[in-house]
Amino acid sequence: MKTFYVTTPIYYANSLPHLGHLYTTVVADCVARHRRQRGCETYFLTGTDEHGINVQRAAAREGRAPKEQVDYVVGELKKMFAAYRLDAEGGGYDIFMRTTEPFHYEGVANLWRKIAAAKTPTGREAIYKGFYEGWFCAPCATFKTEEEYVRAEREGDAPLCAIHEAPLDRVSEESYFFRLSDYGDALLALYESRPDFVRPEARRNEVVSFVSRGLQDLSVSRLKSSVSWAIPVPDDTAHTIYIWLDALTNYVTAIGWGNEERERAVGFEKFWPALHLLAKDILRQHAIYWPAFLMAAGIELPVGVFSHGLWLDPEGRKMSKTLRSLLRRRDPRRRDQRGEAFARQARGRRGGRAGARQLARARARSVRPAVRRLRLQPRSRNRVGDHRARRQDDLGRQAVGAGEVRRAARDARRRALPRG
């Protein structure tokens, strides 16, 4: 029997879930159910990324220990998924992966050792110790180049992240580096030989363009004195592992890579490679860093990376916990029982394509009333911005689904045209 493995990103557990988390998981759930209906043994992963400075700071603000903070967020995220029948009991995900699982710690340590022992395509060590100095965005969990931040208006102030509009941290410390610069040609060869590795084509072109300009080596550790809530570097307890090397590895540790007990329970050889679904703001990490890590470790590359767009607020900014430009979900089971009844009928009556279409309609009936009631929580704006935001909010409340959004925008443009 053929197998199929699909993943969402694991969502950062620094704050409560929002509609962006729900969107990717619903898409992955539809793909997984489609495969299962056709007799394919399918494994569906979602979960949470629970380490790093941003979680550490969020826990301190709430007066909690980091583990208490992530446990609280995980509980809320599971409630949201259960409300939309995306959990295991509802026939959804097979594993809710958490990077605080002991088997994940073991797998990450094994991957680090395997990469550290490897040679790059040019024959150099894949991991080496150096010194890093630069700007770091905690919400992005990414070091920023000059093109990726906005300079502060006042001299001496820290620059702002172009995405989160938050001040960056100046990092100047000893660090381990992954020699990403040696993998540029190998990555370009991958994109050339497998044009569908990154989809859609527009996202593939972005990745190819970025890699073609030349890659810089990637810092893959932080001093424990700076970031203590993280997995320790093997054989060097003064350092902790950089969040993306930790987080991306979950896709293989969840199905048993690096842990014999987990391998027997699920089966890495059985299900790998995976199809990764994600939003375009983390495309670089999945389409560049992740395949480079796997090349260094000698692990088979994923089936591919599929990137979707972002939910934007009226000012064009992505939905973000840091910006507070959020759409919080409301439980559809509490508000509208019709969708649940239709879902039960669709599951019970028919199978195949007709059953799948009926189930999709039922889910839409269940979700739409909650989506209409979601409220935007934007930052303060000037009067012109407020007027524009109210106008766009009105359109958003009227429009559910891509077709209706387009029609509403078209009608708004027509009304704005001068008459006569």
C-alpha positions as a printed NumPy array, in Angstrom:
array([[  0.   ,   0.   ,   0.   ],
       [  1.268,   3.488,  -0.836],
       [  1.869,   5.912,   2.012],
       [  1.568,   9.697,   2.192],
       [  2.936,  12.139,   4.762],
       [  1.681,  15.75 ,   4.961],
       [  2.688,  18.438,   7.464],
       [  1.689,  21.919,   8.507],
       [  4.31 ,  24.17 ,  10.094],
       [  4.549,  23.664,  13.801],
       [  3.093,  26.879,  15.225],
       [  5.087,  29.078,  17.569],
       [  3.788,  28.708,  21.116],
       [  4.451,  32.21 ,  22.413],
       [  0.804,  33.357,  22.291],
       [ -2.757,  32.268,  21.549],
       [ -3.731,  30.754,  18.165],
       [ -5.476,  32.701,  15.402],
       [ -7.098,  32.197,  12.008],
       [ -3.749,  31.847,  10.223],
       [ -3.05 ,  28.665,  12.193],
       [ -6.494,  27.335,  11.405],
       [ -6.196,  28.046,   7.679],
       [ -3.089,  25.937,   6.961],
       [ -4.364,  23.114,   9.147],
       [ -7.73 ,  22.992,   7.344],
       [ -5.913,  22.799,   3.996],
       [ -3.667,  19.978,   5.219],
       [ -6.691,  18.185,   6.7  ],
       [ -8.494,  18.284,   3.335],
       [ -5.421,  16.858,   1.58 ],
       [ -5.062,  14.097,   4.194],
       [ -8.75 ,  13.106,   4.015],
       [ -8.597,  13.056,   0.208],
       [ -5.675,  10.615,   0.324],
       [ -7.314,   8.41 ,   2.937],
       [-10.522,   8.185,   0.903],
       [ -8.476,   6.737,  -1.934],
       [ -6.988,   4.01 ,   0.225],
       [ -3.596,   5.607,   0.835],
       [ -2.148,   5.107,   4.319],
       [ -1.679,   8.71 ,   5.412],
       [  0.136,  10.438,   8.252],
       [ -0.821,  14.03 ,   9.075],
       [  1.353,  16.168,  11.384],
       [  0.701,  19.486,  13.048],
       [  1.917,  20.839,  16.37 ],
       [  3.906,  23.522,  18.162],
       [  7.414,  24.948,  18.159],
       [  8.051,  25.526,  21.857],
       [ 11.611,  26.829,  22.304],
       [ 13.419,  30.127,  21.868],
       [ 13.815,  33.625,  23.24 ],
       [ 10.302,  34.727,  22.248],
       [  8.671,  31.967,  24.318],
       [ 11.065,  32.746,  27.156],
       [ 10.048,  36.423,  27.123],
       [  6.328,  35.695,  26.731],
       [  6.454,  33.409,  29.771],
       [  8.228,  36.083,  31.819],
       [  5.567,  38.675,  30.879],
       [  2.816,  36.295,  32.026],
       [  4.636,  35.313,  35.213],
       [  4.933,  31.675,  34.113],
       [  7.732,  29.217,  33.583],
       [  8.392,  28.575,  29.855],
       [  6.951,  25.05 ,  30.07 ],
       [  3.781,  26.381,  31.73 ],
       [  3.448,  28.98 ,  28.969],
       [  3.712,  26.464,  26.128],
       [  1.373,  24.015,  27.876],
       [ -1.247,  26.774,  28.11 ],
       [ -0.901,  27.738,  24.422],
       [ -0.973,  24.089,  23.335],
       [ -4.208,  23.588,  25.274],
       [ -5.845,  26.532,  23.482],
       [ -4.605,  25.4  ,  20.065],
       [ -5.952,  21.878,  20.613],
       [ -9.326,  23.315,  21.623],
       [ -9.473,  25.308,  18.38 ],
       [ -8.574,  22.267,  16.265],
       [-11.129,  20.101,  18.094],
       [-13.839,  22.708,  17.432],
       [-13.31 ,  22.235,  13.69 ],
       [-12.902,  18.438,  13.848],
       [ -9.224,  18.674,  12.964],
       [ -8.043,  16.627,  15.932],
       [ -7.422,  12.877,  16.017],
       [-10.891,  12.168,  17.426],
       [-12.473,  14.092,  14.554],
       [-10.496,  12.146,  11.962],
       [ -7.871,  14.891,  11.534],
       [ -4.205,  14.926,  12.499],
       [ -2.332,  11.767,  13.496],
       [  0.113,  13.545,  15.776],
       [  0.153,  16.875,  17.564],
       [  3.917,  17.28 ,  17.598],
       [  5.63 ,  19.194,  20.392],
       [  9.314,  20.075,  20.326],
       [  9.5  ,  19.538,  24.093],
       [  8.967,  15.786,  23.612],
       [ 11.946,  13.723,  24.917],
       [ 12.216,  11.765,  21.643],
       [ 12.567,  15.069,  19.779],
       [ 15.465,  16.142,  22.015],
       [ 17.207,  12.875,  21.207],
       [ 16.547,  13.194,  17.471],
       [ 17.798,  16.806,  17.3  ],
       [ 21.004,  15.868,  19.13 ],
       [ 21.557,  12.991,  16.681],
       [ 20.976,  15.265,  13.679],
       [ 23.422,  17.855,  15.043],
       [ 26.124,  15.184,  15.458],
       [ 25.475,  13.821,  11.964],
       [ 25.755,  17.27 ,  10.354],
       [ 28.805,  18.19 ,  12.454],
       [ 30.594,  15.046,  11.223],
       [ 29.767,  15.774,   7.565],
       [ 31.727,  17.587,   4.878],
       [ 30.172,  20.183,   2.591],
       [ 30.192,  19.779,  -1.219],
       [ 33.481,  21.73 ,  -1.211],
       [ 35.051,  19.425,   1.376],
       [ 34.867,  21.721,   4.408],
       [ 33.313,  21.086,   7.821],
       [ 29.535,  21.609,   7.758],
       [ 29.449,  23.124,  11.276],
       [ 32.159,  25.33 ,  12.737],
       [ 32.488,  27.71 ,  15.692],
       [ 32.81 ,  31.436,  15.071],
       [ 31.595,  34.803,  16.308],
       [ 28.346,  36.469,  15.28 ],
       [ 27.443,  40.135,  15.437],
       [ 24.215,  41.434,  13.945],
       [ 20.508,  42.167,  14.386],
       [ 18.077,  39.463,  15.516],
       [ 14.251,  39.505,  15.417],
       [ 12.808,  37.402,  18.233],
       [  9.27 ,  37.091,  16.721],
       [ 10.762,  35.954,  13.39 ],
       [ 13.429,  33.883,  15.142],
       [ 15.707,  35.097,  12.338],
       [ 18.857,  37.168,  11.998],
       [ 18.204,  40.182,   9.746],
       [ 20.3  ,  41.728,   6.993],
       [ 20.156,  45.434,   6.078],
       [ 17.549,  44.725,   3.39 ],
       [ 15.257,  43.085,   5.957],
       [ 14.879,  45.849,   8.554],
       [ 13.817,  49.492,   8.723],
       [ 16.228,  51.998,  10.2  ],
       [ 15.018,  53.848,  13.294],
       [ 13.97 ,  57.476,  12.953],
       [ 16.107,  58.547,  15.915],
       [ 19.828,  57.962,  15.792],
       [ 20.946,  55.366,  18.299],
       [ 17.643,  53.473,  18.412],
       [ 17.481,  49.852,  17.285],
       [ 16.137,  49.257,  13.753],
       [ 12.699,  47.704,  13.335],
       [ 11.781,  44.367,  11.803],
       [ 10.085,  45.089,   8.47 ],
       [  7.496,  42.381,   9.202],
       [  6.69 ,  42.814,  12.895],
       [  7.601,  46.514,  13.301],
       [  9.345,  45.563,  16.541],
       [ 12.84 ,  46.663,  17.659],
       [ 15.574,  44.173,  16.821],
       [ 18.021,  42.761,  19.358],
       [ 21.717,  43.392,  18.843],
       [ 23.49 ,  40.039,  19.176],
       [ 27.244,  39.889,  19.618],
       [ 28.421,  36.497,  20.844],
       [ 30.201,  33.242,  20.075],
       [ 28.141,  30.934,  17.874],
       [ 28.218,  27.731,  15.885],
       [ 27.64 ,  28.222,  12.154],
       [ 26.235,  25.928,   9.473],
       [ 28.227,  26.425,   6.258],
       [ 25.172,  27.214,   4.14 ],
       [ 27.292,  29.12 ,   1.616],
       [ 28.716,  25.81 ,   0.323],
       [ 25.265,  24.451,  -0.574],
       [ 24.16 ,  27.105,  -3.082],
       [ 25.028,  25.116,  -6.208],
       [ 23.501,  21.92 ,  -4.789],
       [ 20.266,  23.745,  -4.   ],
       [ 20.069,  25.338,  -7.454],
       [ 20.622,  21.903,  -8.992],
       [ 17.751,  20.6  ,  -6.851],
       [ 15.356,  23.327,  -8.035],
       [ 16.409,  22.719, -11.644],
       [ 16.04 ,  18.935, -11.56 ],
       [ 12.802,  19.034,  -9.576],
       [ 10.793,  22.07 , -10.725],
       [  7.864,  21.059,  -8.504],
       [  9.97 ,  20.941,  -5.319],
       [  8.817,  24.484,  -4.461],
       [  5.307,  25.471,  -5.49 ],
       [  3.634,  27.579,  -6.769],
       [  5.993,  28.773,  -9.49 ],
       [  6.102,  32.351,  -8.196],
       [  7.46 ,  31.13 ,  -4.853],
       [  9.959,  28.873,  -6.644],
       [ 11.235,  31.864,  -8.604],
       [ 11.705,  33.835,  -5.376],
       [ 13.743,  31.026,  -3.837],
       [ 15.908,  30.528,  -6.948],
       [ 16.568,  34.277,  -7.134],
       [ 17.548,  34.446,  -3.465],
       [ 19.936,  31.472,  -3.676],
       [ 21.455,  32.715,  -6.951],
       [ 22.606,  35.925,  -5.233],
       [ 24.805,  33.854,  -2.909],
       [ 24.158,  32.421,   0.559],
       [ 25.713,  33.379,   3.879],
       [ 26.622,  30.894,   6.578],
       [ 23.845,  30.422,   9.123],
       [ 24.197,  30.831,  12.882],
       [ 22.779,  27.655,  14.429],
       [ 23.345,  28.236,  18.145],
       [ 22.995,  30.835,  20.891],
       [ 24.838,  31.076,  24.16 ],
       [ 22.852,  29.478,  26.972],
       [ 23.319,  32.682,  28.951],
       [ 21.279,  34.455,  26.221],
       [ 18.702,  31.752,  25.398],
       [ 18.312,  29.069,  28.03 ],
       [ 14.912,  27.716,  26.928],
       [ 16.228,  25.554,  24.087],
       [ 17.861,  22.195,  23.359],
       [ 21.537,  22.086,  24.439],
       [ 24.237,  21.659,  21.807],
       [ 25.657,  18.106,  22.133],
       [ 29.   ,  18.101,  23.952],
       [ 28.908,  21.876,  24.566],
       [ 26.422,  22.847,  27.258],
       [ 27.406,  26.53 ,  26.995],
       [ 25.398,  26.723,  23.75 ],
       [ 21.792,  25.975,  22.837],
       [ 20.528,  25.031,  19.376],
       [ 19.104,  27.763,  17.159],
       [ 15.347,  27.495,  16.881],
       [ 15.076,  26.663,  13.155],
       [ 17.436,  23.687,  13.29 ],
       [ 15.41 ,  22.464,  16.267],
       [ 11.972,  23.219,  14.772],
       [ 12.486,  21.891,  11.24 ],
       [ 13.841,  18.607,  12.561],
       [ 10.411,  17.804,  14.036],
       [  9.254,  16.564,  10.613],
       [ 11.604,  13.58 ,  10.838],
       [ 11.733,  13.004,  14.608],
       [  7.912,  12.782,  14.761],
       [  7.954,   9.632,  12.637],
       [ 10.963,   8.014,  14.266],
       [ 14.219,   9.382,  12.897],
       [ 16.862,   9.37 ,  15.627],
       [ 14.752,   7.411,  18.139],
       [ 14.242,   3.649,  17.944],
       [ 11.062,   3.567,  20.032],
       [  9.384,   6.206,  17.863],
       [ 10.568,   4.437,  14.7  ],
       [  8.814,   1.243,  15.837],
       [  5.64 ,   3.173,  16.737],
       [  5.302,   5.091,  13.44 ],
       [  8.047,   4.34 ,  10.948],
       [ 10.408,   6.848,   9.356],
       [ 11.202,   4.506,   6.481],
       [  7.501,   3.908,   5.998],
       [  6.276,   7.506,   5.683],
       [  9.2  ,   9.761,   4.748],
       [  9.479,  11.891,   2.574],
       [  6.819,  14.485,   3.376],
       [  4.863,  17.219,   1.631],
       [  5.239,  20.457,   3.626],
       [  2.422,  23.054,   3.604],
       [  3.262,  26.514,   4.939],
       [  2.777,  30.261,   4.555],
       [  5.191,  32.205,   2.396],
       [  6.773,  34.092,   5.33 ],
       [  8.637,  30.91 ,   6.352],
       [  9.385,  29.718,   2.829],
       [ 13.101,  30.464,   3.035],
       [ 13.555,  28.256,   6.087],
       [ 11.716,  25.319,   4.484],
       [ 12.956,  25.616,   0.897],
       [ 16.604,  26.558,   1.621],
       [ 17.698,  25.782,   5.188],
       [ 15.812,  22.504,   5.554],
       [ 16.997,  20.772,   2.35 ],
       [ 20.558,  21.967,   3.069],
       [ 20.425,  20.435,   6.573],
       [ 19.112,  17.178,   5.099],
       [ 21.802,  17.122,   2.397],
       [ 24.472,  17.512,   5.077],
       [ 22.946,  14.726,   7.171],
       [ 22.517,  12.398,   4.189],
       [ 18.736,  12.189,   4.611],
       [ 16.34 ,  11.984,   1.665],
       [ 14.776,  15.332,   0.731],
       [ 11.028,  16.063,   1.125],
       [  8.495,  15.461,  -1.646],
       [  8.124,  19.214,  -1.876],
       [  7.228,  22.528,  -0.253],
       [  3.906,  24.207,  -1.037],
       [  3.581,  27.811,   0.06 ],
       [  0.268,  29.672,   0.353],
       [ -0.36 ,  33.374,   0.866],
       [ -0.882,  35.337,   4.072],
       [ -3.951,  36.697,   5.842],
       [ -3.506,  40.481,   5.746],
       [ -4.971,  43.297,   7.795],
       [ -6.436,  46.468,   6.182],
       [ -2.957,  48.019,   6.047],
       [ -1.548,  45.057,   4.137],
       [  0.382,  43.609,   7.07 ],
       [  0.367,  39.894,   7.748],
       [ -1.746,  38.498,  10.573],
       [  0.605,  38.568,  13.541],
       [  0.496,  38.032,  17.278],
       [  3.215,  40.665,  17.721],
       [  1.31 ,  43.31 ,  15.713],
       [ -2.003,  42.246,  17.288],
       [ -3.542,  42.288,  13.789],
       [ -5.478,  39.121,  14.484],
       [ -8.67 ,  37.299,  13.682],
       [ -9.535,  35.104,  16.63 ],
       [-11.755,  32.129,  15.987],
       [-15.077,  31.474,  17.694],
       [-16.169,  27.906,  18.313],
       [-18.664,  27.045,  15.542],
       [-20.192,  24.221,  17.577],
       [-21.29 ,  26.719,  20.193],
       [-22.835,  29.093,  17.668],
       [-24.271,  27.048,  14.857],
       [-25.261,  23.398,  15.16 ],
       [-26.431,  23.117,  11.561],
       [-22.938,  22.68 ,  10.176],
       [-22.21 ,  19.839,  12.585],
       [-25.42 ,  18.063,  11.639],
       [-24.618,  18.37 ,   7.935],
       [-21.111,  17.049,   8.566],
       [-22.491,  13.948,  10.283],
       [-24.93 ,  13.37 ,   7.434],
       [-22.195,  13.772,   4.819],
       [-19.922,  11.301,   6.564],
       [-22.682,   8.785,   7.131],
       [-24.472,   8.848,   3.795],
       [-21.964,   8.821,   0.995],
       [-18.33 ,   8.128,   0.173],
       [-16.114,   8.959,  -2.764],
       [-16.136,  12.312,  -4.503],
       [-19.775,  13.085,  -3.822],
       [-19.257,  12.459,  -0.115],
       [-16.147,  14.631,  -0.097],
       [-18.008,  17.516,  -1.771],
       [-20.895,  17.194,   0.651],
       [-18.496,  17.187,   3.6  ],
       [-16.737,  20.296,   2.269],
       [-20.093,  22.12 ,   2.019],
       [-20.984,  21.015,   5.526],
       [-17.695,  22.291,   6.905],
       [-18.224,  25.637,   5.149],
       [-21.668,  25.969,   6.764],
       [-20.058,  25.283,  10.123],
       [-17.171,  27.723,   9.719],
       [-18.832,  30.694,   7.969],
       [-20.963,  31.982,  10.869],
       [-17.867,  32.031,  13.087],
       [-15.76 ,  33.755,  10.432],
       [-18.397,  36.479,  10.   ],
       [-18.223,  37.22 ,  13.716],
       [-14.436,  37.4  ,  13.96 ],
       [-13.23 ,  40.814,  15.008],
       [-10.097,  42.57 ,  13.844],
       [ -7.75 ,  43.932,  16.512],
       [ -5.606,  46.475,  14.625],
       [ -3.189,  48.971,  16.01 ],
       [ -4.155,  52.631,  16.223],
       [ -4.283,  54.563,  12.922],
       [ -4.765,  58.128,  11.786],
       [ -8.191,  59.352,  10.688],
       [ -7.665,  58.532,   7.027],
       [ -6.407,  55.084,   7.987],
       [ -9.366,  54.575,  10.307],
       [-11.837,  55.433,   7.549],
       [-10.106,  53.084,   5.115],
       [ -9.919,  50.34 ,   7.725],
       [-13.622,  50.619,   8.585],
       [-14.525,  50.457,   4.915],
       [-12.377,  47.367,   4.366],
       [-13.638,  45.77 ,   7.586],
       [-17.198,  46.182,   6.272],
       [-16.2  ,  44.435,   3.072],
       [-14.5  ,  41.671,   5.039],
       [-17.59 ,  41.032,   7.138],
       [-19.738,  40.746,   4.027],
       [-17.313,  38.554,   2.113],
       [-16.67 ,  34.917,   3.01 ],
       [-14.667,  32.931,   0.494],
       [-12.339,  34.075,  -2.242],
       [-15.063,  34.58 ,  -4.871],
       [-17.136,  36.815,  -2.639],
       [-14.075,  38.857,  -1.628],
       [-13.281,  39.526,  -5.286],
       [-16.866,  40.493,  -6.069],
       [-17.037,  42.829,  -3.076],
       [-13.758,  44.527,  -4.017],
       [-14.894,  44.916,  -7.636],
       [-18.2  ,  46.484,  -6.557],
       [-16.341,  48.845,  -4.22 ],
       [-14.094,  50.013,  -7.048],
       [-17.095,  50.617,  -9.285],
       [-18.823,  52.718,  -6.624],
       [-15.652,  54.795,  -6.314],
       [-15.61 ,  55.681, -10.049],
       [-16.921,  59.176, -10.966],
       [-20.383,  59.175, -12.467],
       [-21.274,  60.618, -15.865]])
